[in-house]
mmCIF file of C-alpha atoms and ligand atoms in Angstrom:
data_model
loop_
_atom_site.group_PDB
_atom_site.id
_atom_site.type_symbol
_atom_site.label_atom_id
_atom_site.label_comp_id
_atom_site.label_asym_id
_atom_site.label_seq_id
_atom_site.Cartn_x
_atom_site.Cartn_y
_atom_site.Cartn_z
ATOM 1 C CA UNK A 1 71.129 110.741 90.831
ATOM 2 C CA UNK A 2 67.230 110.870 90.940
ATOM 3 C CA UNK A 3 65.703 111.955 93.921
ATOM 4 C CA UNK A 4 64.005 109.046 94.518
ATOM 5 C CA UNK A 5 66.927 106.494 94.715
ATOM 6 C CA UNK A 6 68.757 109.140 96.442
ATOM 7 C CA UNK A 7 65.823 108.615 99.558
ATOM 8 C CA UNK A 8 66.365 105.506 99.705
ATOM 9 C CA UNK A 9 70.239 105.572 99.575
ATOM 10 C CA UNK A 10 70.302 107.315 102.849
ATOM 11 C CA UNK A 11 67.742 104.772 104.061
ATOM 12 C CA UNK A 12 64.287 107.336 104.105
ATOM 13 C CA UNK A 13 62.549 104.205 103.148
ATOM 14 C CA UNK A 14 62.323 101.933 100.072
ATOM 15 C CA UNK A 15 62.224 103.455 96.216
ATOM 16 C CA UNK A 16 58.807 102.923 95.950
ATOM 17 C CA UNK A 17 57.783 104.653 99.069
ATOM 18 C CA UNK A 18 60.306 107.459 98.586
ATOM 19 C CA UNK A 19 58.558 108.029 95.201
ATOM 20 C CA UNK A 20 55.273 108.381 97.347
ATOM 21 C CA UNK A 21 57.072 110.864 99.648
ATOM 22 C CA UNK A 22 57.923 113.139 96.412
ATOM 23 C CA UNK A 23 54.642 113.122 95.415
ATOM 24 C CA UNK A 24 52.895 114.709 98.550
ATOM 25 C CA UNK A 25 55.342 117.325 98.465
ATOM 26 C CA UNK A 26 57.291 116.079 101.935
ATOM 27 C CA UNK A 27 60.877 116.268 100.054
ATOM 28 C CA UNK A 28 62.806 119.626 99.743
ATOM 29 C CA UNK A 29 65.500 120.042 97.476
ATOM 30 C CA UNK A 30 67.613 123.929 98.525
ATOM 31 C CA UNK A 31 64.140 124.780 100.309
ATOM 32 C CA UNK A 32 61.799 124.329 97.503
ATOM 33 C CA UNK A 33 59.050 121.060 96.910
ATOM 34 C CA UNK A 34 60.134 119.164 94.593
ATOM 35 C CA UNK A 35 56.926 116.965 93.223
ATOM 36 C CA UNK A 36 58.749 115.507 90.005
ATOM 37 C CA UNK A 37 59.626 112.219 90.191
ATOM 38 C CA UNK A 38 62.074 112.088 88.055
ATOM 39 C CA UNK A 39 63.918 115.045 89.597
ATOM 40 C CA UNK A 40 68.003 114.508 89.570
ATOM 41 C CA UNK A 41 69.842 115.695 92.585
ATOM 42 C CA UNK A 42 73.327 116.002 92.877
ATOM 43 C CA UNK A 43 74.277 114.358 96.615
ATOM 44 C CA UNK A 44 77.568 116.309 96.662
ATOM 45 C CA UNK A 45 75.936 120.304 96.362
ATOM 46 C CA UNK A 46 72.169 119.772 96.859
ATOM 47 C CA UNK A 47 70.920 119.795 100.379
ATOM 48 C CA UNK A 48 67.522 117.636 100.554
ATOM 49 C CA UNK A 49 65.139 117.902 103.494
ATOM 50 C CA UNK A 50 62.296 116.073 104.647
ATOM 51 C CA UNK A 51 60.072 116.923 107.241
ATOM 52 C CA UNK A 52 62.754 120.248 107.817
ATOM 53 C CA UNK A 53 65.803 117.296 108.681
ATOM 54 C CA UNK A 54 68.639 117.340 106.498
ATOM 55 C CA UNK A 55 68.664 114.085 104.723
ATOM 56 C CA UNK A 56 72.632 112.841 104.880
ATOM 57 C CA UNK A 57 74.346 112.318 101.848
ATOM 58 C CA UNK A 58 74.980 108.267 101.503
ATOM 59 C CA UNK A 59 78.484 107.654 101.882
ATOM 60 C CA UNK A 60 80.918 106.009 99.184
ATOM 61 C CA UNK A 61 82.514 102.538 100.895
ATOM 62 C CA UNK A 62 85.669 103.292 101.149
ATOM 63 C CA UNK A 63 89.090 101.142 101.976
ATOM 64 C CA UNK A 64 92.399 102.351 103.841
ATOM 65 C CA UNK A 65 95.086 100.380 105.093
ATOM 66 C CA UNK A 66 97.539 102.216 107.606
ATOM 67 C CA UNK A 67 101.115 101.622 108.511
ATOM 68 C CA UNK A 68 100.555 101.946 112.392
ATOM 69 C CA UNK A 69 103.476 103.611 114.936
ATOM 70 C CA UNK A 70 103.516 102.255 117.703
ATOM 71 C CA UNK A 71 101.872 104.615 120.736
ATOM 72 C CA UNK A 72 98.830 105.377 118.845
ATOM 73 C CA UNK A 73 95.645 103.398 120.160
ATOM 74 C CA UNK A 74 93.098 101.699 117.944
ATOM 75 C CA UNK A 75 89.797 103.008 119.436
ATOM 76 C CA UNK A 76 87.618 106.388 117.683
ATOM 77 C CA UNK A 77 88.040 108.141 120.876
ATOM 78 C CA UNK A 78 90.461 107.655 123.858
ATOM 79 C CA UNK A 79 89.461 108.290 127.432
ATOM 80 C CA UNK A 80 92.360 108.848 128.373
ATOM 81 C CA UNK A 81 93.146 110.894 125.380
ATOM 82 C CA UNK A 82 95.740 109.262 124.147
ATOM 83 C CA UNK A 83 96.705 109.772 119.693
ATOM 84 C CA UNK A 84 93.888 107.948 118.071
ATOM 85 C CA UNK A 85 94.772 106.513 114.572
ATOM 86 C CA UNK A 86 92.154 108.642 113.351
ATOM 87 C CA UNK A 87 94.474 111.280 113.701
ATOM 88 C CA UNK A 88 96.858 110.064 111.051
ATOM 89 C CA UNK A 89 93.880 109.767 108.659
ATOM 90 C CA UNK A 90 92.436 113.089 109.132
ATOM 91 C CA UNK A 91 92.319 114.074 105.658
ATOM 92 C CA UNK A 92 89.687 111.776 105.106
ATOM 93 C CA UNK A 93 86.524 112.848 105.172
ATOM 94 C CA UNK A 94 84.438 109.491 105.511
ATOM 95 C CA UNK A 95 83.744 108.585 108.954
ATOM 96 C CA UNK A 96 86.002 105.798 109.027
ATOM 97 C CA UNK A 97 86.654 103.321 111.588
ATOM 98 C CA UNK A 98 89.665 100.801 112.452
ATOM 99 C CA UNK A 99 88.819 97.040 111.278
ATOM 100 C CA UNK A 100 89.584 94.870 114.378
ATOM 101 C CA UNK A 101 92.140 96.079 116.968
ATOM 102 C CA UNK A 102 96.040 96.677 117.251
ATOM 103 C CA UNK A 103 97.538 97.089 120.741
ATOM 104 C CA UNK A 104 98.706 100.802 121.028
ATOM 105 C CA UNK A 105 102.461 99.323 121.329
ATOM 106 C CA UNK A 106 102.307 97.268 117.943
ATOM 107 C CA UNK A 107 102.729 98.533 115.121
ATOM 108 C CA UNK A 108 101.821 97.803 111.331
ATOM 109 C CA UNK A 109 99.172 96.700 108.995
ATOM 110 C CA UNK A 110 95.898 98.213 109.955
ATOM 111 C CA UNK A 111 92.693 98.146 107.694
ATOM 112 C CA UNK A 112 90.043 101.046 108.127
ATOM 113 C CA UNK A 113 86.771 101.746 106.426
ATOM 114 C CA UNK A 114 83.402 102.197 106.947
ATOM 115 C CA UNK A 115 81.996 99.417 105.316
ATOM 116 C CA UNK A 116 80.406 97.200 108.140
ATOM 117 C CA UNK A 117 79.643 94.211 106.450
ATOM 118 C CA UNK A 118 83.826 93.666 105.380
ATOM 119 C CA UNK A 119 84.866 94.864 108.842
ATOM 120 C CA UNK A 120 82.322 91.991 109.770
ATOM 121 C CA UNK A 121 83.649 89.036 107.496
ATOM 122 C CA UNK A 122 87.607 90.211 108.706
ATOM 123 C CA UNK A 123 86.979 90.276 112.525
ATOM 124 C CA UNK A 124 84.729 87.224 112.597
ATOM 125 C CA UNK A 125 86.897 84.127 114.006
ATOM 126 C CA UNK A 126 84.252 81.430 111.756
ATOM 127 C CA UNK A 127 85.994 82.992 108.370
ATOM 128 C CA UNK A 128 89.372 82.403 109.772
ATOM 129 C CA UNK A 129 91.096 85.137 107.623
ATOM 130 C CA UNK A 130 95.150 84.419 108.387
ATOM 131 C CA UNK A 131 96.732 87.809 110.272
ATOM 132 C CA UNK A 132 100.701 87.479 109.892
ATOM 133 C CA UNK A 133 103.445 89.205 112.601
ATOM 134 C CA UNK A 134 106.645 89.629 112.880
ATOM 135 C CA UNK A 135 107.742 89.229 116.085
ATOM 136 C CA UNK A 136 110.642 89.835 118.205
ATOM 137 C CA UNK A 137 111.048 88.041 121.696
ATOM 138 C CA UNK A 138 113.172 87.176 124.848
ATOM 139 C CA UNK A 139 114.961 83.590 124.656
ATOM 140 C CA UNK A 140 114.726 81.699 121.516
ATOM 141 C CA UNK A 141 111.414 78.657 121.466
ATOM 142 C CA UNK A 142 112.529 75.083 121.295
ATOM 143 C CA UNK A 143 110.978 72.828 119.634
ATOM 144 C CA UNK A 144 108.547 71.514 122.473
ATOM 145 C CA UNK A 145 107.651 75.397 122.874
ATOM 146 C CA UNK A 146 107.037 75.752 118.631
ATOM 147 C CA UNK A 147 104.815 72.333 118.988
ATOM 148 C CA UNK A 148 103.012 73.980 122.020
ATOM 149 C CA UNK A 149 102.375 77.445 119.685
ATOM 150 C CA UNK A 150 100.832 75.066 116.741
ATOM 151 C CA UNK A 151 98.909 73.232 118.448
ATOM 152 C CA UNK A 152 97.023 75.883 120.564
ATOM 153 C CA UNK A 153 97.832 76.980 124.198
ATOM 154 C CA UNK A 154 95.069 77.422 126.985
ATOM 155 C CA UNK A 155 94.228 81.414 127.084
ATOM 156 C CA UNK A 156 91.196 82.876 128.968
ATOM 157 C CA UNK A 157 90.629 78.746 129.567
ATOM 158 C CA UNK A 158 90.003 78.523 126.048
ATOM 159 C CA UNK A 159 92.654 76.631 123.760
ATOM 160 C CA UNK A 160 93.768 78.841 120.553
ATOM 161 C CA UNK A 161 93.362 77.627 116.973
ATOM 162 C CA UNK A 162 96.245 75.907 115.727
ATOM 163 C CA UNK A 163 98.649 78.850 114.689
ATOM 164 C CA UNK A 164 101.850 78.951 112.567
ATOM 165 C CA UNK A 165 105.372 80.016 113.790
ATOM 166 C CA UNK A 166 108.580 80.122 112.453
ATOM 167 C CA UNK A 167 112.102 81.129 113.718
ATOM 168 C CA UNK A 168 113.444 83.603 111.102
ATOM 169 C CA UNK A 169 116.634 84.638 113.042
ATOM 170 C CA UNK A 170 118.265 84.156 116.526
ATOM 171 C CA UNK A 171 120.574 86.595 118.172
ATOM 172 C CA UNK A 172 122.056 86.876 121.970
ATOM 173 C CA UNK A 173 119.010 85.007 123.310
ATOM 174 C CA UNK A 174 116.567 86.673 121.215
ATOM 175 C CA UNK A 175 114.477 85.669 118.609
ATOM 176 C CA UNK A 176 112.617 87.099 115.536
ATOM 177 C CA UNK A 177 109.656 85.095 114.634
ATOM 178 C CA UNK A 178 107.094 84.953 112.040
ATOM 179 C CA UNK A 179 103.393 83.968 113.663
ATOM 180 C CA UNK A 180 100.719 83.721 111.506
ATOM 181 C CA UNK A 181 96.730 83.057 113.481
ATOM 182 C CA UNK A 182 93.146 83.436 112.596
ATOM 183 C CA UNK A 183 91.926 84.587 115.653
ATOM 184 C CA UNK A 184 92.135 87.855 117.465
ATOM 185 C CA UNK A 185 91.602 87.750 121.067
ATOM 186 C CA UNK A 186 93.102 90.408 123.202
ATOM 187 C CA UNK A 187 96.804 90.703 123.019
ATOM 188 C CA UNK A 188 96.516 87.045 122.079
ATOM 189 C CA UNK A 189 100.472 87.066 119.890
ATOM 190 C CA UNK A 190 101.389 88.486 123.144
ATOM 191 C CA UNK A 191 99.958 85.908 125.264
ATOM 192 C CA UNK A 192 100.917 83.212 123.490
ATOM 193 C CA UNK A 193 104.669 84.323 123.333
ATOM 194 C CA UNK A 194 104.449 84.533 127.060
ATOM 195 C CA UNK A 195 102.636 81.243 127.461
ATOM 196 C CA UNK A 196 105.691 79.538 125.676
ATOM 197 C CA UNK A 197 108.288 81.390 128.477
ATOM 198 C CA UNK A 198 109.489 83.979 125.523
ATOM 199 C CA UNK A 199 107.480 87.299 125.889
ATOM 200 C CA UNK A 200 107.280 89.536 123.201
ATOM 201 C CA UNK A 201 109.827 92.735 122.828
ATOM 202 C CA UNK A 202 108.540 94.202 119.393
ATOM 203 C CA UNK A 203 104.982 93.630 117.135
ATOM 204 C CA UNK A 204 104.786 94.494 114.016
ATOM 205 C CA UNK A 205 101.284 93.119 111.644
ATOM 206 C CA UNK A 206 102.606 92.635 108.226
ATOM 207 C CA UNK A 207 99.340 90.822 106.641
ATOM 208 C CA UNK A 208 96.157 90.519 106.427
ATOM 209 C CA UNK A 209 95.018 87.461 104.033
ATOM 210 C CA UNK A 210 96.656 88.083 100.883
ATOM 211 C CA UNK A 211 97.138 92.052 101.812
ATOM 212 C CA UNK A 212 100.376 92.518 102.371
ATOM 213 C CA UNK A 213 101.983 96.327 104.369
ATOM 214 C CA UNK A 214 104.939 95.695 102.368
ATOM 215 C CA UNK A 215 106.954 99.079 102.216
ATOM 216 C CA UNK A 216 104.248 101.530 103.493
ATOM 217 C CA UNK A 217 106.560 103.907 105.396
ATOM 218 C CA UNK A 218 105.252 104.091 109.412
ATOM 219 C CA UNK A 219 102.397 106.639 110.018
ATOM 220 C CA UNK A 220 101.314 106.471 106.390
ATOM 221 C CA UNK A 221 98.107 105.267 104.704
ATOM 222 C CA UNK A 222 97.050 104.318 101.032
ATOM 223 C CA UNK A 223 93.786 103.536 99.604
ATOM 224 C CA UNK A 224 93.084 99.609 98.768
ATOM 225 C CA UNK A 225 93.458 98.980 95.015
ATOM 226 C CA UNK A 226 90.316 97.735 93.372
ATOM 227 C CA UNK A 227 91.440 94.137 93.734
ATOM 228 C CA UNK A 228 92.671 94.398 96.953
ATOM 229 C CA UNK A 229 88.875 95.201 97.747
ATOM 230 C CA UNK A 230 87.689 92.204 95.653
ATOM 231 C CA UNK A 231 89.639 89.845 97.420
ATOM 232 C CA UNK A 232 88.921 91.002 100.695
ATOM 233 C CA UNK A 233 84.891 90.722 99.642
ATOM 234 C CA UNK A 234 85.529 87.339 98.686
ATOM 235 C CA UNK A 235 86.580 86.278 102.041
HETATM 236 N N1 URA B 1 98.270 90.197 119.216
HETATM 237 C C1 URA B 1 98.749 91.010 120.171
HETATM 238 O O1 URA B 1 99.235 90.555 121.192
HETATM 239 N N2 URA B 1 98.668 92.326 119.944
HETATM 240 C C2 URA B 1 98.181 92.872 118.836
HETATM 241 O O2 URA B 1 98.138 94.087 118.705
HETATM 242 C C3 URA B 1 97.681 92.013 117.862
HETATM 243 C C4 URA B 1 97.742 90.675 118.070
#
């Protein structure tokens, strides 16, 4: 990679200025002035300095979805220091970060990168991107209850978006559901099973859009194929 587009990579400042940078000597490349603007540097051995600061490498985007246990909490760091779901990722090297939030007892589909701007267009409620769960709860809905879901229930005194729900089984007063919403509020599935009088047992996230856990084994992790990534840019 040349030098110059290297610079401004890492955000020194733009190509143009970067190029001005080379040429009054302020760059380093291994301890040594580089004044050659069309210098090639390689970002993964050579260690470029300016003004004595290591410039940092600028980081490939990359995409992981995770297969979430339960008891593992969805922040970087835990106060209470608690298993991150860092720590099931920590052979990769990119400074990755979870993409929205999972409740430390669900468990399933959970998207991590460090590419801001797709982490932005997933979490935002105005792109409405569908999140599907499977879950299981106490007493089975009626139908008043399933119209009540759909239609949106008063949380925080804010009605939900309309939401989907279906029974997919029954069984000695218990129910497994599918519940599909575009919003993510805090514990919101869990709120909303409550707020029709059947609380949630077990949450698992099995989608995300048209990205699907499918039979990613708990506690493992896979990188997104190349049109997994294109759909989820085209959000
Ligand atoms: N809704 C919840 O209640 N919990 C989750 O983790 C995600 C959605």
């Amino acid at each position: 990679m040349r030098l110059q587009k290297f610079l401004a990579h890492a955000g020194i400042a733009s190509r143009r200025k970067s190029e001005e940078l080379i040429l009054q000597g302020q760059i380093k490349v291994n301890g040594s002035i580089v004044t050659e603007l069309g210098s090639k540097v390689n970002p993964k051995e050579d260690v470029v300095t300016y003004k004595d600061r290591i410039v940092s490498k600028p980081e490939d985007k990359v995409y992981y979805m995770l297969n979430k246990p339960v008891g593992y909490v969805t922040t970087v760091k835990d106060e209470k220091d608690r298993k991150t779901v860092l720590d099931l990722l920590s052979s990769v090297e990119e400074r990755i970060y979870p993409v929205g939030r999972l409740d430390a007892d669900t468990s399933g589909l959970l998207l991590l990168t460090n590419d801001g701007d797709l982490t932005y267009l997933i979490t935002h409620p105005k792109h409405e991107v569908e999140k599907t769960y499977i879950a299981q709860v106490d007493g089975v809905p009626g139908n008043k209850q399933l119209r009540q879901f759909r239609e949106g229930l008063i949380i925080d005194n804010r009605k939900t978006s309309r939401a989907k729900i279906k029974i997919l089984s029954t069984s000695k007063n218990k129910a497994t559901l599918s519940i599909t919403i575009t919003e993510g509020r805090n514990r919101q599935v869990r709120r909303m099973c409550a707020a029709i009088g059947t609380p949630v047992l077990k949450l698992k996230r099995i989608s995300i859009g048209n990205i699907k856990l499918n039979n990613l084994e708990k506690g493992q992790y896979r990188e997104l194929t190349k049109s997994e990534i294109h759909y989820l840019k085209s959000l």
